[in-house]
Short mmCIF file of C-alpha atoms and ligand atoms in Angstrom, two decimals:
data_model
loop_
_atom_site.label_atom_id
_atom_site.label_comp_id
_atom_site.label_asym_id
_atom_site.label_seq_id
_atom_site.Cartn_x
_atom_site.Cartn_y
_atom_site.Cartn_z
CA MET Z 134 -19.04 23.37 16.50
CA ASP Z 135 -20.30 19.81 16.30
CA GLN Z 136 -17.63 17.84 18.24
CA SER Z 137 -18.47 14.63 16.38
CA ARG Z 138 -17.87 16.05 12.90
CA ALA Z 139 -14.85 14.48 11.16
CA VAL Z 140 -13.43 15.68 7.85
CA VAL Z 141 -11.14 13.36 5.91
CA ILE Z 142 -8.86 15.02 3.32
CA GLY Z 143 -8.15 12.44 0.61
CA GLY Z 144 -10.23 9.52 -0.63
CA GLY Z 145 -7.47 6.95 -1.14
CA ILE Z 146 -7.33 3.63 0.68
CA GLY Z 147 -6.25 5.24 3.96
CA GLY Z 148 -8.82 8.05 3.93
CA LEU Z 149 -11.72 5.78 3.01
CA THR Z 150 -10.81 3.17 5.63
CA ALA Z 151 -10.60 5.91 8.27
CA ALA Z 152 -13.97 7.26 7.14
CA VAL Z 153 -15.63 3.84 7.53
CA ALA Z 154 -14.00 3.18 10.92
CA LEU Z 155 -15.00 6.62 12.26
CA HIS Z 156 -18.52 6.38 10.83
CA GLN Z 157 -18.95 3.07 12.64
CA ARG Z 158 -17.90 4.80 15.89
CA GLY Z 159 -20.65 7.40 15.45
CA TRP Z 160 -18.72 10.23 13.80
CA ASP Z 161 -20.44 12.35 11.15
CA VAL Z 162 -17.82 11.89 8.43
CA THR Z 163 -17.18 13.76 5.18
CA VAL Z 164 -14.44 12.66 2.77
CA LEU Z 165 -13.10 15.40 0.49
CA GLU Z 166 -11.32 14.03 -2.57
CA ARG Z 167 -9.88 16.37 -5.17
CA ALA Z 168 -9.97 13.86 -8.05
CA ALA Z 169 -13.15 13.82 -10.13
CA SER Z 170 -13.73 10.15 -9.29
CA LEU Z 171 -12.51 7.56 -6.80
CA ALA Z 172 -11.92 4.93 -9.48
CA PRO Z 173 -8.24 3.96 -9.34
CA VAL Z 174 -6.95 2.56 -12.62
CA GLY Z 175 -4.66 -0.28 -13.48
CA ALA Z 176 -3.28 -1.48 -10.20
CA GLY Z 177 -3.45 -4.44 -7.89
CA LEU Z 178 -3.12 -4.34 -4.14
CA GLY Z 179 -1.53 -7.06 -2.05
CA LEU Z 180 -3.08 -7.31 1.40
CA ALA Z 181 -1.27 -9.26 4.09
CA PRO Z 182 -3.03 -10.65 7.19
CA ASN Z 183 -2.19 -7.50 9.18
CA ALA Z 184 -4.35 -5.30 6.94
CA GLN Z 185 -7.01 -8.00 6.67
CA ARG Z 186 -7.30 -8.07 10.47
CA ALA Z 187 -7.74 -4.29 10.45
CA LEU Z 188 -10.46 -4.74 7.80
CA ASP Z 189 -12.03 -7.44 10.01
CA VAL Z 190 -12.49 -4.75 12.67
CA ILE Z 191 -14.72 -2.76 10.29
CA GLY Z 192 -16.47 -5.88 9.02
CA LEU Z 193 -14.88 -6.03 5.55
CA GLY Z 194 -12.22 -8.73 5.99
CA ASP Z 195 -14.37 -11.62 4.78
CA ALA Z 196 -15.58 -9.68 1.72
CA VAL Z 197 -11.97 -8.91 0.80
CA ARG Z 198 -10.89 -12.54 1.21
CA ASP Z 199 -13.87 -13.65 -0.91
CA LEU Z 200 -13.07 -11.27 -3.77
CA ALA Z 201 -9.28 -11.62 -3.70
CA ALA Z 202 -6.91 -14.19 -5.15
CA TRP Z 203 -5.16 -16.11 -2.38
CA GLN Z 204 -1.45 -16.09 -3.08
CA GLY Z 205 -0.30 -19.67 -3.02
CA GLU Z 206 2.20 -21.40 -5.20
CA GLY Z 207 4.80 -19.23 -6.96
CA GLY Z 208 8.08 -17.70 -5.99
CA LEU Z 209 11.18 -15.80 -6.95
CA ARG Z 210 12.92 -16.34 -10.31
CA ALA Z 211 15.95 -15.15 -12.26
CA PRO Z 212 15.46 -13.49 -15.69
CA ASP Z 213 16.39 -16.77 -17.44
CA GLY Z 214 13.51 -18.49 -15.62
CA ARG Z 215 15.47 -20.34 -12.93
CA TRP Z 216 13.60 -20.58 -9.65
CA LEU Z 217 15.59 -19.04 -6.79
CA ASN Z 218 12.93 -19.74 -4.20
CA ARG Z 219 9.51 -21.46 -4.27
CA MET Z 220 6.65 -20.01 -2.23
CA ASP Z 221 3.94 -22.00 -0.56
CA GLY Z 222 0.95 -19.90 0.40
CA ARG Z 223 -0.06 -22.39 3.10
CA VAL Z 224 3.24 -21.92 4.89
CA ALA Z 225 2.77 -18.14 4.82
CA ALA Z 226 -0.82 -18.48 6.05
CA GLU Z 227 0.29 -20.67 8.95
CA ARG Z 228 3.12 -18.36 9.86
CA PHE Z 229 1.06 -15.16 9.82
CA GLY Z 230 -2.31 -16.53 10.85
CA GLY Z 231 -3.98 -15.86 7.49
CA PRO Z 232 -3.35 -15.74 3.74
CA LEU Z 233 -1.60 -13.14 1.60
CA VAL Z 234 -4.19 -11.97 -0.94
CA LEU Z 235 -4.28 -9.82 -4.08
CA LEU Z 236 -7.21 -7.80 -5.40
CA HIS Z 237 -7.86 -4.88 -7.71
CA ARG Z 238 -7.65 -1.56 -5.84
CA ALA Z 239 -11.02 -0.60 -7.27
CA THR Z 240 -12.57 -3.62 -5.51
CA LEU Z 241 -11.42 -2.40 -2.10
CA VAL Z 242 -12.41 1.18 -2.89
CA SER Z 243 -15.94 0.12 -3.76
CA LEU Z 244 -16.26 -2.08 -0.63
CA LEU Z 245 -15.22 0.93 1.46
CA THR Z 246 -17.50 3.44 -0.25
CA ASP Z 247 -20.44 1.02 0.00
CA ALA Z 248 -19.90 0.99 3.77
CA LEU Z 249 -20.37 4.78 3.94
CA PRO Z 250 -23.54 6.89 3.68
CA ALA Z 251 -24.13 7.94 0.04
CA THR Z 252 -23.42 11.60 0.78
CA ALA Z 253 -20.22 11.04 2.77
CA VAL Z 254 -17.77 11.28 -0.15
CA ARG Z 255 -17.40 14.49 -2.14
CA THR Z 256 -15.21 14.05 -5.20
CA GLY Z 257 -13.87 16.93 -7.28
CA THR Z 258 -13.30 18.82 -4.01
CA ALA Z 259 -9.76 19.95 -3.21
CA ALA Z 260 -9.41 20.75 0.48
CA THR Z 261 -6.90 22.81 2.45
CA LEU Z 262 -6.32 22.71 6.18
CA THR Z 263 -6.54 26.36 7.24
CA ASP Z 264 -6.42 25.84 11.02
CA PRO Z 265 -5.41 22.64 12.84
CA GLY Z 266 -7.34 23.81 15.90
CA THR Z 267 -6.27 23.03 19.44
CA ALA Z 268 -6.56 19.54 20.83
CA ASP Z 269 -9.39 20.15 23.26
CA GLY Z 270 -10.43 23.70 22.43
CA ARG Z 271 -10.68 25.48 19.10
CA PRO Z 272 -12.05 23.35 16.22
CA ALA Z 273 -10.00 22.61 13.13
CA VAL Z 274 -10.95 24.38 9.91
CA VAL Z 275 -10.83 22.95 6.40
CA THR Z 276 -11.41 25.13 3.36
CA THR Z 277 -12.81 24.01 0.00
CA PRO Z 278 -13.95 26.04 -3.00
CA GLU Z 279 -17.43 25.99 -1.41
CA GLY Z 280 -16.27 27.55 1.85
CA GLU Z 281 -15.02 26.70 5.35
CA THR Z 282 -15.94 23.69 7.48
CA GLU Z 283 -15.22 23.31 11.19
CA ALA Z 284 -14.42 19.85 12.50
CA GLY Z 285 -13.77 18.11 15.80
CA LEU Z 286 -11.30 15.87 13.97
CA VAL Z 287 -9.48 16.18 10.64
CA VAL Z 288 -7.86 13.13 9.08
CA ALA Z 289 -5.08 14.13 6.68
CA ALA Z 290 -4.96 11.24 4.23
CA ASP Z 291 -3.77 13.32 1.29
CA GLY Z 292 -1.01 11.01 0.15
CA LEU Z 293 2.69 11.22 -0.65
CA ARG Z 294 2.64 14.93 -1.58
CA SER Z 295 0.44 15.84 1.43
CA ALA Z 296 0.04 19.62 1.65
CA THR Z 297 -1.38 19.11 5.15
CA ARG Z 298 1.90 17.52 6.30
CA GLY Z 299 3.75 20.59 5.00
CA THR Z 300 1.40 22.90 6.93
CA LEU Z 301 1.74 20.97 10.19
CA PHE Z 302 5.44 20.13 9.99
CA PRO Z 303 7.07 22.78 7.75
CA ALA Z 304 10.60 21.85 8.91
CA HIS Z 305 10.25 18.22 7.82
CA PRO Z 306 12.32 17.50 4.67
CA GLY Z 307 9.48 15.50 3.05
CA PRO Z 308 9.83 12.42 0.85
CA ARG Z 309 13.05 11.63 -1.01
CA TYR Z 310 13.49 9.76 -4.27
CA ALA Z 311 14.28 6.09 -3.68
CA GLY Z 312 16.26 5.72 -6.92
CA TYR Z 313 13.83 3.78 -9.08
CA THR Z 314 10.67 4.00 -11.10
CA THR Z 315 7.79 1.50 -11.30
CA TRP Z 316 5.22 0.38 -13.84
CA ARG Z 317 1.89 -1.30 -13.16
CA THR Z 318 -0.69 -2.67 -15.55
CA ILE Z 319 -3.52 -5.21 -15.80
CA VAL Z 320 -3.97 -7.52 -18.80
CA PRO Z 321 -6.79 -9.93 -19.76
CA GLU Z 322 -6.64 -13.59 -18.71
CA PRO Z 323 -3.85 -15.24 -20.77
CA GLU Z 324 -4.57 -18.34 -22.87
CA ARG Z 325 -1.73 -20.35 -21.32
CA PRO Z 326 -1.53 -20.25 -17.53
CA PHE Z 327 1.75 -19.70 -15.67
CA PRO Z 328 2.84 -19.76 -12.04
CA PRO Z 329 2.80 -16.38 -10.27
CA HIS Z 330 6.30 -15.04 -9.81
CA GLU Z 331 8.52 -12.12 -8.99
CA THR Z 332 11.75 -12.05 -11.00
CA TRP Z 333 14.89 -10.23 -9.94
CA GLY Z 334 17.45 -9.12 -12.52
CA ARG Z 335 20.26 -6.62 -12.11
CA GLY Z 336 18.59 -3.48 -10.77
CA ARG Z 337 15.30 -4.59 -12.33
CA VAL Z 338 12.26 -6.45 -11.04
CA TRP Z 339 9.22 -7.90 -12.78
CA GLY Z 340 6.20 -9.44 -11.06
CA THR Z 341 3.15 -11.20 -12.49
CA GLN Z 342 0.24 -12.24 -10.26
CA PRO Z 343 -3.28 -13.34 -11.24
CA PHE Z 344 -6.46 -11.77 -9.87
CA LYS Z 345 -9.29 -14.04 -8.83
CA ASP Z 346 -11.18 -13.32 -12.09
CA GLY Z 347 -8.21 -14.56 -14.19
CA ARG Z 348 -6.91 -11.16 -15.28
CA VAL Z 349 -3.26 -10.60 -14.55
CA TYR Z 350 -1.62 -7.83 -12.55
CA ALA Z 351 1.94 -7.07 -13.63
CA TYR Z 352 4.43 -4.69 -12.05
CA ALA Z 353 8.01 -3.79 -12.82
CA MET Z 354 10.78 -1.55 -11.57
CA THR Z 355 14.15 -0.30 -12.72
CA MET Z 356 16.82 1.92 -11.22
CA THR Z 357 16.77 5.26 -13.07
CA PRO Z 358 16.94 9.01 -12.36
CA ALA Z 359 13.70 10.65 -11.17
CA GLY Z 360 11.26 12.26 -13.57
CA GLY Z 361 12.01 10.12 -16.63
CA GLN Z 362 9.51 9.29 -19.33
CA ALA Z 363 10.00 6.75 -22.07
CA PRO Z 364 10.72 8.50 -25.40
CA HIS Z 365 8.73 5.90 -27.39
CA GLY Z 366 6.06 5.10 -24.81
CA GLU Z 367 6.07 2.94 -21.68
CA LYS Z 368 5.18 -0.29 -23.50
CA ALA Z 369 8.24 0.10 -25.73
CA GLU Z 370 10.31 0.82 -22.63
CA LEU Z 371 9.06 -2.35 -20.91
CA THR Z 372 9.90 -4.33 -24.05
CA ARG Z 373 13.39 -2.83 -24.10
CA LEU Z 374 14.02 -3.63 -20.44
CA PHE Z 375 12.19 -6.95 -19.99
CA GLY Z 376 11.38 -8.24 -23.49
CA ASP Z 377 13.98 -11.03 -23.32
CA TRP Z 378 13.03 -12.27 -19.84
CA HIS Z 379 11.47 -15.67 -19.25
CA ASP Z 380 7.87 -16.61 -20.12
CA PRO Z 381 5.32 -15.12 -19.41
CA VAL Z 382 6.99 -11.68 -19.22
CA PRO Z 383 7.18 -10.95 -23.01
CA ARG Z 384 3.60 -12.09 -23.62
CA ILE Z 385 2.30 -10.00 -20.70
CA ILE Z 386 4.04 -6.96 -22.18
CA ALA Z 387 2.58 -7.80 -25.62
CA ALA Z 388 -0.92 -7.96 -24.08
CA ALA Z 389 -0.58 -4.63 -22.23
CA GLU Z 390 -2.45 -1.59 -23.54
CA SER Z 391 -0.05 1.35 -23.82
CA ASP Z 392 -2.45 3.87 -22.32
CA ARG Z 393 -3.14 1.61 -19.32
CA ILE Z 394 0.40 1.35 -18.09
CA LEU Z 395 0.96 3.39 -14.92
CA ARG Z 396 4.43 4.73 -14.28
CA HIS Z 397 5.42 6.18 -10.90
CA ASP Z 398 8.75 7.18 -9.43
CA VAL Z 399 9.13 5.83 -5.90
CA TYR Z 400 9.58 8.20 -2.97
CA GLU Z 401 9.89 7.38 0.70
CA MET Z 402 9.89 9.31 3.97
CA ASN Z 403 13.17 8.08 5.38
CA THR Z 404 13.08 10.85 8.00
CA PRO Z 405 10.13 10.08 10.29
CA LEU Z 406 7.77 12.88 11.29
CA PRO Z 407 8.04 14.05 14.92
CA ALA Z 408 4.39 13.02 15.45
CA PHE Z 409 1.37 11.92 13.42
CA HIS Z 410 -0.87 14.58 14.93
CA ARG Z 411 -1.12 18.24 15.75
CA GLY Z 412 -4.08 20.11 17.16
CA ARG Z 413 -7.14 18.20 16.00
CA VAL Z 414 -5.47 16.71 12.93
CA ALA Z 415 -4.24 13.13 12.49
CA LEU Z 416 -2.02 12.23 9.55
CA LEU Z 417 -2.18 8.75 8.10
CA GLY Z 418 -1.04 6.59 5.19
CA ASP Z 419 1.47 7.92 2.69
CA ALA Z 420 0.99 11.44 4.07
CA ALA Z 421 2.52 10.21 7.34
CA HIS Z 422 5.00 7.51 6.29
CA ALA Z 423 5.37 6.91 2.54
CA MET Z 424 7.47 3.80 2.03
CA GLN Z 425 9.01 1.78 -0.80
CA PRO Z 426 6.67 -0.86 -2.27
CA SER Z 427 9.11 -3.77 -1.79
CA LEU Z 428 7.10 -5.31 1.08
CA ALA Z 429 3.73 -4.24 -0.44
CA GLN Z 430 2.90 -2.59 2.89
CA GLY Z 431 2.14 1.09 2.11
CA GLY Z 432 -1.60 0.54 1.76
CA ASN Z 433 -1.60 -2.13 4.48
CA GLN Z 434 -0.09 0.34 6.94
CA ALA Z 435 -2.60 3.03 5.90
CA ILE Z 436 -5.40 0.58 6.72
CA GLU Z 437 -3.83 -0.25 10.09
CA ASP Z 438 -3.48 3.51 10.83
CA ALA Z 439 -7.14 4.10 10.09
CA VAL Z 440 -8.42 1.41 12.42
CA VAL Z 441 -6.00 2.33 15.21
CA LEU Z 442 -6.99 6.00 14.90
CA ALA Z 443 -10.68 5.11 15.27
CA HIS Z 444 -9.80 2.91 18.25
CA HIS Z 445 -8.12 5.84 20.01
CA VAL Z 446 -10.62 8.59 19.22
CA GLY Z 447 -13.62 6.32 19.85
CA ALA Z 448 -16.88 8.22 19.59
CA GLY Z 449 -15.11 11.55 20.16
CA GLY Z 450 -16.60 14.06 22.54
CA PRO Z 451 -15.32 16.91 24.66
CA GLY Z 452 -11.93 16.62 26.30
CA ARG Z 453 -10.82 13.42 24.54
CA CYS Z 454 -8.95 14.66 21.51
CA ALA Z 455 -5.54 15.43 23.06
CA ALA Z 456 -5.04 12.07 24.76
CA ALA Z 457 -6.59 10.18 21.86
CA LEU Z 458 -4.36 11.67 19.17
CA ALA Z 459 -1.24 11.38 21.35
CA GLY Z 460 -2.11 7.69 21.82
CA TYR Z 461 -2.54 7.28 18.06
CA SER Z 462 0.90 8.81 17.36
CA ALA Z 463 2.52 6.73 20.09
CA ASP Z 464 1.07 3.52 18.61
CA ARG Z 465 1.72 4.21 14.96
CA LEU Z 466 4.93 6.23 14.68
CA PRO Z 467 7.41 3.56 15.88
CA ARG Z 468 5.71 0.75 13.98
CA THR Z 469 5.43 2.52 10.64
CA SER Z 470 8.99 3.95 10.94
CA ALA Z 471 10.26 0.40 11.36
CA VAL Z 472 8.28 -0.80 8.32
CA VAL Z 473 9.65 2.13 6.24
CA ARG Z 474 13.20 1.04 7.19
CA ARG Z 475 12.54 -2.63 6.48
CA ALA Z 476 10.98 -1.82 3.10
CA ALA Z 477 14.10 0.18 2.20
CA ARG Z 478 16.33 -2.74 3.22
CA ALA Z 479 14.28 -5.19 1.14
CA SER Z 480 14.57 -2.89 -1.90
CA ARG Z 481 18.34 -2.83 -1.63
CA MET Z 482 18.43 -6.60 -2.27
CA ALA Z 483 16.32 -6.28 -5.42
CA ALA Z 484 18.27 -3.23 -6.60
CA VAL Z 485 21.70 -4.91 -6.73
CA SER Z 486 22.89 -4.15 -10.25
CA SER Z 487 26.48 -5.38 -10.64
CA PRO Z 488 26.80 -8.86 -12.22
CA ALA Z 489 28.96 -10.12 -9.32
CA GLY Z 490 26.63 -8.68 -6.66
CA ALA Z 491 23.53 -10.14 -8.31
CA ALA Z 492 25.19 -13.57 -8.64
CA VAL Z 493 26.09 -13.59 -4.92
CA ARG Z 494 22.59 -12.42 -4.00
CA ASP Z 495 20.94 -15.12 -6.11
CA ARG Z 496 23.17 -17.83 -4.63
CA LEU Z 497 22.37 -16.64 -1.09
CA ILE Z 498 18.62 -16.70 -1.77
CA ALA Z 499 18.81 -20.16 -3.34
CA ALA Z 500 20.87 -21.43 -0.40
CA ALA Z 501 18.51 -19.86 2.16
CA SER Z 502 15.47 -21.37 0.49
CA ARG Z 503 16.96 -24.88 0.82
CA PHE Z 504 16.36 -24.50 4.56
CA GLY Z 505 12.66 -23.96 3.87
CA PRO Z 506 10.38 -21.10 2.81
CA GLY Z 507 10.35 -19.83 6.41
CA LEU Z 508 13.71 -18.16 5.92
CA VAL Z 509 12.38 -15.94 3.13
CA LEU Z 510 9.06 -15.26 4.88
CA ARG Z 511 10.98 -14.10 7.94
CA GLY Z 512 11.16 -10.68 6.25
CA MET Z 513 7.48 -10.23 7.10
CA ASP Z 514 7.71 -11.35 10.74
CA GLY Z 515 6.46 -8.63 13.06
CA ILE Z 516 4.63 -7.01 10.13
CA ALA Z 517 2.12 -9.51 8.69
CA ASP Z 518 1.32 -10.99 12.12
CA TRP Z 519 0.16 -7.66 13.60
CA ARG Z 520 -3.10 -7.61 15.52
CA PRO Z 521 -5.38 -4.61 15.94
CA PRO Z 522 -5.94 -3.20 19.41
CA GLY Z 523 -8.99 -3.85 21.49
CA ARG Z 524 -10.86 -6.70 19.83
CA THR Z 525 -10.83 -10.27 18.69
CA TYR Z 526 -10.99 -10.93 14.97
CA ALA Z 527 -11.39 -13.83 12.60
CA SER Z 528 -8.80 -13.37 9.88
CA GLY Z 529 -8.29 -16.25 7.49
CA THR Z 530 -10.92 -18.51 9.01
CA SER Z 531 -12.56 -19.44 5.72
CA ARG Z 532 -11.31 -20.18 2.23
CA PRO Z 533 -13.47 -19.07 -0.72
C1 LIG P 635 4.36 0.19 -7.62
C2 LIG P 635 3.62 0.24 -6.31
C3 LIG P 635 3.02 -0.91 -5.83
C4 LIG P 635 2.37 -0.90 -4.59
N1 LIG P 635 1.80 -2.05 -4.14
C5 LIG P 635 1.22 -2.07 -2.93
C6 LIG P 635 0.63 -3.27 -2.43
O1 LIG P 635 0.59 -4.31 -3.11
N2 LIG P 635 0.09 -3.26 -1.18
C7 LIG P 635 0.10 -2.12 -0.42
O2 LIG P 635 -0.41 -2.15 0.70
N3 LIG P 635 0.62 -0.97 -0.88
C8 LIG P 635 1.17 -0.91 -2.11
N4 LIG P 635 1.68 0.26 -2.58
C9 LIG P 635 1.61 1.47 -1.74
C10 LIG P 635 0.21 2.07 -1.75
O3 LIG P 635 -0.19 2.33 -3.08
C11 LIG P 635 0.13 3.36 -0.95
O4 LIG P 635 0.85 3.24 0.23
C12 LIG P 635 -1.32 3.69 -0.64
O5 LIG P 635 -2.05 3.87 -1.82
C13 LIG P 635 -1.41 4.93 0.23
O6 LIG P 635 -2.76 5.24 0.44
P1 LIG P 635 -3.17 6.68 0.96
O7 LIG P 635 -4.64 6.63 1.13
O8 LIG P 635 -2.33 7.05 2.13
O9 LIG P 635 -2.74 7.68 -0.18
P2 LIG P 635 -3.28 7.80 -1.70
O10 LIG P 635 -3.77 6.49 -2.21
O11 LIG P 635 -2.20 8.50 -2.45
O12 LIG P 635 -4.53 8.75 -1.56
C14 LIG P 635 -4.41 10.13 -1.30
C15 LIG P 635 -5.63 10.79 -1.89
O13 LIG P 635 -5.67 12.15 -1.46
C16 LIG P 635 -6.14 12.94 -2.53
N5 LIG P 635 -5.72 14.32 -2.25
C17 LIG P 635 -4.47 14.80 -2.22
N6 LIG P 635 -4.50 16.11 -1.90
C18 LIG P 635 -5.79 16.44 -1.72
C19 LIG P 635 -6.45 17.65 -1.37
N7 LIG P 635 -5.78 18.79 -1.14
N8 LIG P 635 -7.80 17.66 -1.25
C20 LIG P 635 -8.52 16.51 -1.47
N9 LIG P 635 -7.93 15.33 -1.82
C21 LIG P 635 -6.58 15.30 -1.94
C22 LIG P 635 -5.50 12.31 -3.75
O14 LIG P 635 -6.19 12.66 -4.93
C23 LIG P 635 -5.63 10.83 -3.42
O15 LIG P 635 -6.84 10.28 -3.90
C24 LIG P 635 2.32 0.29 -3.83
C25 LIG P 635 2.91 1.47 -4.33
C26 LIG P 635 3.55 1.45 -5.55
C27 LIG P 635 4.19 2.71 -6.06
#
């Protein structure tokens, strides 16, 4: 077995970042992705300075900051349009040592795939872990329709419904429904501009943020039982739920194309795994610690995982796997478990649905924001200011 062969199961953000980081450390990496293509549709991705610093480690931070919209002015509103809190991107950048940015997921995916050898990614290839191997002995084995592959390292980046997680930790209860569903869509640049905002109603949230190219990313959530589908289509459902909210919400809904509205129920792993590794396999991203999107950290944490994993395993080689993967788990498990808990707490604020509860919440936010934007940004302290191990970096040094 070639000790330096790494197989990544799953070509999402986490798997691709791990592939680039391992490739740069000298691993011979193959990414196996079951979908026919890597092109993600219809969604934006907020990247905080923590993930940007991880991307700096693999040389992609500046490209991301160049292609992304820097989140500046904007804030939190009520459905009637009142501002509950104003955001100043410069304050956030000072606090966390770099800007909060937004880009299309496809932009990050193409930056990552461009940083890999052309043959490294195999789409349309579902993979199954058939043997996790032993840390410093037997290789791991991954099976695809084409046959078996041995590997010195397997990265399980197969997402929320990770079959690999189930194989490695069969007693773990898996993700549980967080109580709400989400929609995401992208619409063309609107004729009349508007300030970016997130708006909190009673058990409902709407957010509208521009990309750098002028198109607009919109997302929404509502509390509802799992597995629902709108009887008259998701656009009609958005109109029913948000059609009387402040400008620009109704015109964004009007501009949305029905077949480009993504709807996903939200699940989280509120019971942490006992470890993020077993044998020669490392779990990362949603497979390891799916979280609620309230802090926009799921992908950010997957990116951190990938870079920390590559830091621990280094260039691989005999006798290193056990200590390296134990070090990876020890670094990542406590941090990501804390972020999962904080994301759940942040969601509870947005999910308040009684009129009295929402009124109290809104008054508290408005009062807190009078003491400065720092009070609201405090929710990201210890998360957005994270620094990757073992190197210096240059996050947020240049504005586009
Ligand atoms: C509404 C919403 C908004 C969000 N906004 C943000 C945000 O702004 N910022 C942020 O950081 N995060 C955000 N997230 C979270 C983020 O989307 C996820 O945390 C992130 O995509 C996880 O990446 P991943 O690579 O771990 O998993 P995924 O992106 O799910 O990738 C897993 C991949 O594995 C593949 N796969 C699965 N099984 C197999 C198999 N057997 N063989 C081969 N391939 C397989 C799948 O096809 C998939 O491509 C949001 C989530 C939601 C729901």
